[in-house]
PDB file of C-alpha atoms in Angstrom:
ATOM      1  CA  ALA A   1     -84.407-113.284 -91.512  1.00  0.00           C
ATOM      2  CA  GLN A   2     -81.915-112.035 -88.987  1.00  0.00           C
ATOM      3  CA  SER A   3     -83.326-110.801 -85.644  1.00  0.00           C
ATOM      4  CA  VAL A   4     -82.115-109.974 -82.252  1.00  0.00           C
ATOM      5  CA  ALA A   5     -84.189-109.965 -79.031  1.00  0.00           C
ATOM      6  CA  GLN A   6     -83.363-108.192 -75.791  1.00  0.00           C
ATOM      7  CA  PRO A   7     -86.301-109.274 -73.597  1.00  0.00           C
ATOM      8  CA  GLU A   8     -85.738-106.713 -70.900  1.00  0.00           C
ATOM      9  CA  ASP A   9     -86.346-103.060 -71.448  1.00  0.00           C
ATOM     10  CA  GLN A  10     -84.496-102.218 -68.078  1.00  0.00           C
ATOM     11  CA  VAL A  11     -82.345-104.097 -65.708  1.00  0.00           C
ATOM     12  CA  ASN A  12     -81.829-102.851 -62.187  1.00  0.00           C
ATOM     13  CA  VAL A  13     -78.964-103.984 -59.920  1.00  0.00           C
ATOM     14  CA  ALA A  14     -77.259-102.733 -56.865  1.00  0.00           C
ATOM     15  CA  GLU A  15     -73.702-101.698 -56.995  1.00  0.00           C
ATOM     16  CA  GLY A  16     -71.288-104.569 -56.301  1.00  0.00           C
ATOM     17  CA  ASN A  17     -73.785-107.179 -57.420  1.00  0.00           C
ATOM     18  CA  PRO A  18     -73.378-109.254 -60.587  1.00  0.00           C
ATOM     19  CA  LEU A  19     -75.340-108.129 -63.574  1.00  0.00           C
ATOM     20  CA  THR A  20     -76.729-109.973 -66.661  1.00  0.00           C
ATOM     21  CA  VAL A  21     -78.259-108.278 -69.815  1.00  0.00           C
ATOM     22  CA  LYS A  22     -79.814-110.915 -71.969  1.00  0.00           C
ATOM     23  CA  CYS A  23     -79.765-111.332 -75.682  1.00  0.00           C
ATOM     24  CA  THR A  24     -81.036-114.009 -78.100  1.00  0.00           C
ATOM     25  CA  TYR A  25     -80.638-114.089 -81.749  1.00  0.00           C
ATOM     26  CA  SER A  26     -81.888-115.704 -84.963  1.00  0.00           C
ATOM     27  CA  VAL A  27     -79.799-116.074 -87.972  1.00  0.00           C
ATOM     28  CA  SER A  28     -79.782-118.598 -90.869  1.00  0.00           C
ATOM     29  CA  GLY A  29     -76.055-119.312 -90.452  1.00  0.00           C
ATOM     30  CA  ASN A  30     -73.355-118.827 -87.940  1.00  0.00           C
ATOM     31  CA  PRO A  31     -73.265-115.361 -86.359  1.00  0.00           C
ATOM     32  CA  TYR A  32     -70.862-112.664 -85.500  1.00  0.00           C
ATOM     33  CA  LEU A  33     -72.210-111.302 -82.224  1.00  0.00           C
ATOM     34  CA  PHE A  34     -71.430-107.800 -80.690  1.00  0.00           C
ATOM     35  CA  TRP A  35     -72.304-105.822 -77.627  1.00  0.00           C
ATOM     36  CA  TYR A  36     -72.215-102.017 -77.668  1.00  0.00           C
ATOM     37  CA  VAL A  37     -72.927 -99.522 -74.893  1.00  0.00           C
ATOM     38  CA  GLN A  38     -74.408 -96.051 -75.360  1.00  0.00           C
ATOM     39  CA  TYR A  39     -74.001 -93.297 -72.735  1.00  0.00           C
ATOM     40  CA  PRO A  40     -76.385 -90.301 -72.787  1.00  0.00           C
ATOM     41  CA  ASN A  41     -75.889 -87.993 -75.857  1.00  0.00           C
ATOM     42  CA  ARG A  42     -73.076 -90.210 -77.252  1.00  0.00           C
ATOM     43  CA  GLY A  43     -72.663 -92.633 -80.004  1.00  0.00           C
ATOM     44  CA  LEU A  44     -72.436 -96.431 -79.471  1.00  0.00           C
ATOM     45  CA  GLN A  45     -69.232 -97.825 -78.155  1.00  0.00           C
ATOM     46  CA  PHE A  46     -67.943-101.333 -78.721  1.00  0.00           C
ATOM     47  CA  LEU A  47     -67.728-103.556 -75.730  1.00  0.00           C
ATOM     48  CA  LEU A  48     -66.969-107.095 -77.027  1.00  0.00           C
ATOM     49  CA  LYS A  49     -67.561-109.489 -79.889  1.00  0.00           C
ATOM     50  CA  TYR A  50     -67.811-113.248 -80.540  1.00  0.00           C
ATOM     51  CA  ILE A  51     -66.273-114.461 -83.783  1.00  0.00           C
ATOM     52  CA  THR A  52     -65.220-117.910 -83.089  1.00  0.00           C
ATOM     53  CA  GLY A  53     -63.440-120.143 -80.529  1.00  0.00           C
ATOM     54  CA  ASP A  54     -63.923-119.832 -76.801  1.00  0.00           C
ATOM     55  CA  ASN A  55     -67.563-119.302 -75.936  1.00  0.00           C
ATOM     56  CA  LEU A  56     -66.621-116.939 -73.121  1.00  0.00           C
ATOM     57  CA  VAL A  57     -65.680-113.576 -74.518  1.00  0.00           C
ATOM     58  CA  LYS A  58     -63.981-110.841 -72.296  1.00  0.00           C
ATOM     59  CA  GLY A  59     -64.240-107.224 -73.293  1.00  0.00           C
ATOM     60  CA  SER A  60     -63.901-103.686 -72.100  1.00  0.00           C
ATOM     61  CA  TYR A  61     -64.587-102.432 -68.565  1.00  0.00           C
ATOM     62  CA  GLY A  62     -64.740-105.925 -67.013  1.00  0.00           C
ATOM     63  CA  PHE A  63     -67.661-107.044 -69.123  1.00  0.00           C
ATOM     64  CA  GLU A  64     -67.907-110.567 -70.594  1.00  0.00           C
ATOM     65  CA  ALA A  65     -70.374-112.447 -72.611  1.00  0.00           C
ATOM     66  CA  GLU A  66     -71.136-116.186 -73.113  1.00  0.00           C
ATOM     67  CA  PHE A  67     -72.004-117.562 -76.497  1.00  0.00           C
ATOM     68  CA  ASN A  68     -74.438-120.455 -76.297  1.00  0.00           C
ATOM     69  CA  LYS A  69     -75.227-121.938 -79.683  1.00  0.00           C
ATOM     70  CA  SER A  70     -77.951-124.341 -78.556  1.00  0.00           C
ATOM     71  CA  GLN A  71     -79.878-121.533 -76.857  1.00  0.00           C
ATOM     72  CA  THR A  72     -78.927-118.964 -79.464  1.00  0.00           C
ATOM     73  CA  SER A  73     -77.976-116.559 -76.757  1.00  0.00           C
ATOM     74  CA  PHE A  74     -75.250-114.140 -76.026  1.00  0.00           C
ATOM     75  CA  HIS A  75     -75.835-112.700 -72.618  1.00  0.00           C
ATOM     76  CA  LEU A  76     -73.688-109.937 -71.245  1.00  0.00           C
ATOM     77  CA  LYS A  77     -72.338-110.236 -67.698  1.00  0.00           C
ATOM     78  CA  LYS A  78     -70.226-108.495 -65.174  1.00  0.00           C
ATOM     79  CA  PRO A  79     -69.231-109.877 -61.792  1.00  0.00           C
ATOM     80  CA  SER A  80     -69.516-106.658 -59.892  1.00  0.00           C
ATOM     81  CA  ALA A  81     -71.572-103.684 -61.106  1.00  0.00           C
ATOM     82  CA  LEU A  82     -70.566-100.101 -60.855  1.00  0.00           C
ATOM     83  CA  VAL A  83     -72.812 -96.989 -60.851  1.00  0.00           C
ATOM     84  CA  SER A  84     -70.867 -95.881 -63.936  1.00  0.00           C
ATOM     85  CA  ASP A  85     -72.081 -98.890 -65.733  1.00  0.00           C
ATOM     86  CA  SER A  86     -75.546 -97.282 -66.011  1.00  0.00           C
ATOM     87  CA  ALA A  87     -76.201 -96.941 -69.798  1.00  0.00           C
ATOM     88  CA  LEU A  88     -78.055 -98.351 -72.606  1.00  0.00           C
ATOM     89  CA  TYR A  89     -76.820-101.631 -73.930  1.00  0.00           C
ATOM     90  CA  PHE A  90     -77.297-103.103 -77.417  1.00  0.00           C
ATOM     91  CA  CYS A  91     -76.771-106.606 -78.693  1.00  0.00           C
ATOM     92  CA  ALA A  92     -76.070-106.931 -82.438  1.00  0.00           C
ATOM     93  CA  VAL A  93     -75.687-109.724 -84.968  1.00  0.00           C
ATOM     94  CA  ARG A  94     -74.207-110.258 -88.376  1.00  0.00           C
ATOM     95  CA  ASP A  95     -74.897-113.505 -90.269  1.00  0.00           C
ATOM     96  CA  ARG A  96     -71.441-114.369 -91.628  1.00  0.00           C
ATOM     97  CA  MET A  97     -72.896-116.441 -94.381  1.00  0.00           C
ATOM     98  CA  THR A  98     -75.391-114.111 -95.890  1.00  0.00           C
ATOM     99  CA  GLY A  99     -75.457-110.879 -94.111  1.00  0.00           C
ATOM    100  CA  GLY A 100     -72.240-109.382 -95.203  1.00  0.00           C
ATOM    101  CA  PHE A 101     -71.791-106.104 -93.285  1.00  0.00           C
ATOM    102  CA  LYS A 102     -75.487-105.682 -92.486  1.00  0.00           C
ATOM    103  CA  THR A 103     -75.709-105.490 -88.749  1.00  0.00           C
ATOM    104  CA  ILE A 104     -79.020-105.982 -86.857  1.00  0.00           C
ATOM    105  CA  PHE A 105     -79.232-104.370 -83.478  1.00  0.00           C
ATOM    106  CA  GLY A 106     -81.564-105.254 -80.626  1.00  0.00           C
ATOM    107  CA  ALA A 107     -83.928-102.757 -79.167  1.00  0.00           C
ATOM    108  CA  GLY A 108     -81.513-102.001 -76.297  1.00  0.00           C
ATOM    109  CA  THR A 109     -81.649-102.689 -72.541  1.00  0.00           C
ATOM    110  CA  ARG A 110     -81.253 -99.875 -70.125  1.00  0.00           C
ATOM    111  CA  LEU A 111     -79.058-100.789 -67.162  1.00  0.00           C
ATOM    112  CA  PHE A 112     -79.482 -98.911 -63.958  1.00  0.00           C
ATOM    113  CA  VAL A 113     -76.982 -99.501 -61.199  1.00  0.00           C
ATOM    114  CA  LYS A 114     -78.084 -98.146 -57.774  1.00  0.00           C
ATOM    115  CA  ALA A 115     -75.343 -97.138 -55.276  1.00  0.00           C
TER     116      ALA A 115
ATOM    117  CA  ASP B   1     -57.338 -90.499 -84.982  1.00  0.00           C
ATOM    118  CA  ALA B   2     -60.146 -88.271 -84.056  1.00  0.00           C
ATOM    119  CA  GLY B   3     -62.786 -90.871 -84.603  1.00  0.00           C
ATOM    120  CA  VAL B   4     -65.920 -90.542 -86.699  1.00  0.00           C
ATOM    121  CA  ILE B   5     -66.892 -86.892 -87.006  1.00  0.00           C
ATOM    122  CA  GLN B   6     -70.438 -85.850 -87.646  1.00  0.00           C
ATOM    123  CA  SER B   7     -71.856 -82.372 -88.177  1.00  0.00           C
ATOM    124  CA  PRO B   8     -73.987 -80.607 -87.182  1.00  0.00           C
ATOM    125  CA  ARG B   9     -74.463 -82.092 -83.708  1.00  0.00           C
ATOM    126  CA  HIS B  10     -77.888 -80.549 -83.442  1.00  0.00           C
ATOM    127  CA  GLU B  11     -80.265 -79.392 -86.198  1.00  0.00           C
ATOM    128  CA  VAL B  12     -83.648 -77.737 -85.811  1.00  0.00           C
ATOM    129  CA  THR B  13     -85.577 -77.147 -88.903  1.00  0.00           C
ATOM    130  CA  GLU B  14     -89.106 -76.523 -90.182  1.00  0.00           C
ATOM    131  CA  MET B  15     -91.173 -79.019 -92.102  1.00  0.00           C
ATOM    132  CA  GLY B  16     -90.451 -78.918 -95.776  1.00  0.00           C
ATOM    133  CA  GLN B  17     -86.938 -77.623 -95.537  1.00  0.00           C
ATOM    134  CA  GLU B  18     -83.938 -79.569 -96.768  1.00  0.00           C
ATOM    135  CA  VAL B  19     -81.557 -81.042 -94.240  1.00  0.00           C
ATOM    136  CA  THR B  20     -78.062 -82.252 -94.873  1.00  0.00           C
ATOM    137  CA  LEU B  21     -76.130 -84.310 -92.387  1.00  0.00           C
ATOM    138  CA  ARG B  22     -72.413 -84.825 -92.804  1.00  0.00           C
ATOM    139  CA  CYS B  23     -69.930 -87.557 -91.785  1.00  0.00           C
ATOM    140  CA  LYS B  24     -66.263 -88.016 -91.957  1.00  0.00           C
ATOM    141  CA  PRO B  25     -65.202 -91.609 -91.255  1.00  0.00           C
ATOM    142  CA  ILE B  26     -62.072 -92.846 -89.683  1.00  0.00           C
ATOM    143  CA  SER B  27     -59.190 -92.705 -92.178  1.00  0.00           C
ATOM    144  CA  GLY B  28     -58.576 -96.116 -93.796  1.00  0.00           C
ATOM    145  CA  HIS B  29     -61.946 -97.509 -93.115  1.00  0.00           C
ATOM    146  CA  ASP B  30     -63.576 -99.119 -96.129  1.00  0.00           C
ATOM    147  CA  TYR B  31     -67.245 -99.148 -94.842  1.00  0.00           C
ATOM    148  CA  LEU B  32     -69.464 -96.440 -93.880  1.00  0.00           C
ATOM    149  CA  PHE B  33     -72.914 -96.848 -92.325  1.00  0.00           C
ATOM    150  CA  TRP B  34     -75.838 -94.476 -91.731  1.00  0.00           C
ATOM    151  CA  TYR B  35     -78.247 -95.322 -88.870  1.00  0.00           C
ATOM    152  CA  ARG B  36     -81.314 -93.697 -87.393  1.00  0.00           C
ATOM    153  CA  GLN B  37     -82.291 -93.940 -83.764  1.00  0.00           C
ATOM    154  CA  THR B  38     -85.838 -93.242 -82.411  1.00  0.00           C
ATOM    155  CA  MET B  39     -87.591 -94.314 -79.178  1.00  0.00           C
ATOM    156  CA  MET B  40     -90.274 -96.181 -81.274  1.00  0.00           C
ATOM    157  CA  ARG B  41     -88.036 -97.992 -83.756  1.00  0.00           C
ATOM    158  CA  GLY B  42     -84.767 -98.349 -82.071  1.00  0.00           C
ATOM    159  CA  LEU B  43     -81.571 -98.281 -84.168  1.00  0.00           C
ATOM    160  CA  GLU B  44     -82.205 -98.827 -87.831  1.00  0.00           C
ATOM    161  CA  LEU B  45     -79.563 -99.178 -90.599  1.00  0.00           C
ATOM    162  CA  LEU B  46     -80.471 -96.839 -93.388  1.00  0.00           C
ATOM    163  CA  ILE B  47     -77.637 -97.425 -95.924  1.00  0.00           C
ATOM    164  CA  TYR B  48     -74.145 -98.497 -96.019  1.00  0.00           C
ATOM    165  CA  PHE B  49     -71.185 -97.917 -98.417  1.00  0.00           C
ATOM    166  CA  ASN B  50     -68.049 -99.919 -99.458  1.00  0.00           C
ATOM    167  CA  ASN B  51     -65.255 -97.975-100.888  1.00  0.00           C
ATOM    168  CA  ASN B  52     -67.691 -95.047-101.607  1.00  0.00           C
ATOM    169  CA  VAL B  53     -70.255 -97.247-103.404  1.00  0.00           C
ATOM    170  CA  PRO B  54     -73.679 -97.855-101.906  1.00  0.00           C
ATOM    171  CA  ILE B  55     -74.143-101.541-101.124  1.00  0.00           C
ATOM    172  CA  ASP B  56     -77.492-101.758 -99.374  1.00  0.00           C
ATOM    173  CA  ASP B  57     -79.965 -98.897 -99.206  1.00  0.00           C
ATOM    174  CA  SER B  58     -82.964-101.080 -98.348  1.00  0.00           C
ATOM    175  CA  GLY B  59     -83.320 -99.251 -95.135  1.00  0.00           C
ATOM    176  CA  MET B  60     -83.755 -95.792 -96.561  1.00  0.00           C
ATOM    177  CA  PRO B  61     -87.453 -94.966 -95.651  1.00  0.00           C
ATOM    178  CA  GLU B  62     -88.458 -93.138 -98.778  1.00  0.00           C
ATOM    179  CA  ASP B  63     -87.441 -91.075-101.723  1.00  0.00           C
ATOM    180  CA  ARG B  64     -87.098 -87.991 -99.534  1.00  0.00           C
ATOM    181  CA  PHE B  65     -83.887 -89.536 -98.186  1.00  0.00           C
ATOM    182  CA  SER B  66     -80.641 -89.771-100.165  1.00  0.00           C
ATOM    183  CA  ALA B  67     -77.061 -90.459 -99.309  1.00  0.00           C
ATOM    184  CA  LYS B  68     -73.849 -89.921-101.124  1.00  0.00           C
ATOM    185  CA  MET B  69     -70.197 -90.572-100.491  1.00  0.00           C
ATOM    186  CA  PRO B  70     -68.180 -88.621-103.065  1.00  0.00           C
ATOM    187  CA  ASN B  71     -64.775 -89.666-101.625  1.00  0.00           C
ATOM    188  CA  ALA B  72     -63.343 -91.933 -98.834  1.00  0.00           C
ATOM    189  CA  SER B  73     -63.433 -89.196 -96.262  1.00  0.00           C
ATOM    190  CA  PHE B  74     -66.854 -87.640 -96.631  1.00  0.00           C
ATOM    191  CA  SER B  75     -70.526 -88.728 -96.774  1.00  0.00           C
ATOM    192  CA  THR B  76     -73.749 -86.889 -96.599  1.00  0.00           C
ATOM    193  CA  LEU B  77     -77.332 -87.889 -95.762  1.00  0.00           C
ATOM    194  CA  LYS B  78     -80.005 -85.577 -97.128  1.00  0.00           C
ATOM    195  CA  ILE B  79     -83.669 -85.239 -96.374  1.00  0.00           C
ATOM    196  CA  GLN B  80     -85.705 -83.182 -98.756  1.00  0.00           C
ATOM    197  CA  PRO B  81     -88.311 -82.200 -97.891  1.00  0.00           C
ATOM    198  CA  SER B  82     -88.240 -82.908 -94.127  1.00  0.00           C
ATOM    199  CA  GLU B  83     -91.085 -83.925 -92.052  1.00  0.00           C
ATOM    200  CA  PRO B  84     -91.710 -84.081 -88.342  1.00  0.00           C
ATOM    201  CA  ARG B  85     -91.555 -87.811 -88.317  1.00  0.00           C
ATOM    202  CA  ASP B  86     -87.842 -87.577 -89.542  1.00  0.00           C
ATOM    203  CA  SER B  87     -87.037 -86.276 -86.033  1.00  0.00           C
ATOM    204  CA  ALA B  88     -84.484 -88.673 -84.631  1.00  0.00           C
ATOM    205  CA  VAL B  89     -80.716 -89.041 -83.845  1.00  0.00           C
ATOM    206  CA  TYR B  90     -78.759 -89.983 -86.986  1.00  0.00           C
ATOM    207  CA  PHE B  91     -75.543 -91.797 -86.502  1.00  0.00           C
ATOM    208  CA  CYS B  92     -72.684 -92.448 -88.948  1.00  0.00           C
ATOM    209  CA  ALA B  93     -70.267 -95.398 -88.351  1.00  0.00           C
ATOM    210  CA  SER B  94     -67.355 -96.735 -90.195  1.00  0.00           C
ATOM    211  CA  SER B  95     -65.320-100.010 -90.091  1.00  0.00           C
ATOM    212  CA  LEU B  96     -62.524-101.811 -91.715  1.00  0.00           C
ATOM    213  CA  TRP B  97     -63.144-104.277 -94.558  1.00  0.00           C
ATOM    214  CA  ASP B  98     -63.525-107.467 -92.519  1.00  0.00           C
ATOM    215  CA  PRO B  99     -66.989-108.430 -91.285  1.00  0.00           C
ATOM    216  CA  GLN B 100     -65.391-109.471 -88.029  1.00  0.00           C
ATOM    217  CA  GLU B 101     -64.483-105.971 -87.308  1.00  0.00           C
ATOM    218  CA  THR B 102     -66.490-103.658 -85.127  1.00  0.00           C
ATOM    219  CA  GLN B 103     -68.062-100.451 -86.172  1.00  0.00           C
ATOM    220  CA  TYR B 104     -67.005 -97.178 -84.753  1.00  0.00           C
ATOM    221  CA  PHE B 105     -69.894 -94.653 -84.233  1.00  0.00           C
ATOM    222  CA  GLY B 106     -69.876 -90.999 -84.398  1.00  0.00           C
ATOM    223  CA  PRO B 107     -71.554 -88.775 -81.767  1.00  0.00           C
ATOM    224  CA  GLY B 108     -74.724 -88.457 -83.772  1.00  0.00           C
ATOM    225  CA  THR B 109     -76.785 -85.532 -85.137  1.00  0.00           C
ATOM    226  CA  ARG B 110     -79.909 -84.749 -83.243  1.00  0.00           C
ATOM    227  CA  LEU B 111     -82.604 -83.653 -85.779  1.00  0.00           C
ATOM    228  CA  LEU B 112     -85.817 -81.966 -84.866  1.00  0.00           C
ATOM    229  CA  VAL B 113     -88.234 -81.101 -87.551  1.00  0.00           C
ATOM    230  CA  LEU B 114     -90.945 -78.716 -86.421  1.00  0.00           C
TER     231      LEU B 114
END
């Protein structure tokens, strides 16, 4: 069965420091991996995705994520955090072999960036 | 494009009443998804449609929940009768036909059942 784990409920970081939001996954085949962000009272917004190719994926707002097949991880990173990055972040996975369009979301990690 | 449109944005109702949530997907998108978000259970996929046909409704919690998509530009999620435990934020999302494509989410409907 597909699953996604975001081991941290909350990540705190000072503005200007690098940030990492962790995600590990479990699928039977090769995954499509996504990161979404949710601001208060809003729907989820797409940040970036891994489909194939280069393991380092660059996305919106300066975010990037690294696909690590051996560790089954897809951690979200940003070199220098902004206060405006404070939001709820979701990792999501689709099993390209069996899952079709069914997307499994992690529980979410709340990022708090302090000025 | 205006993005995914959901209505109402907020709904307060009493237990036992029927609730209907509405969604207009992005024009040209082939897939439509209904999700429910709660603090306890996170984001759950309820059902999704391809070209107006329900593909997977295994996430629909019980028979009180039903969803329809009568045409490519409109879908409803109905709860009858509603219960306090149905209180949540319900999101609609749509995407193009390719599984590589991202989903575009609407702003959500915040439902409170008293």
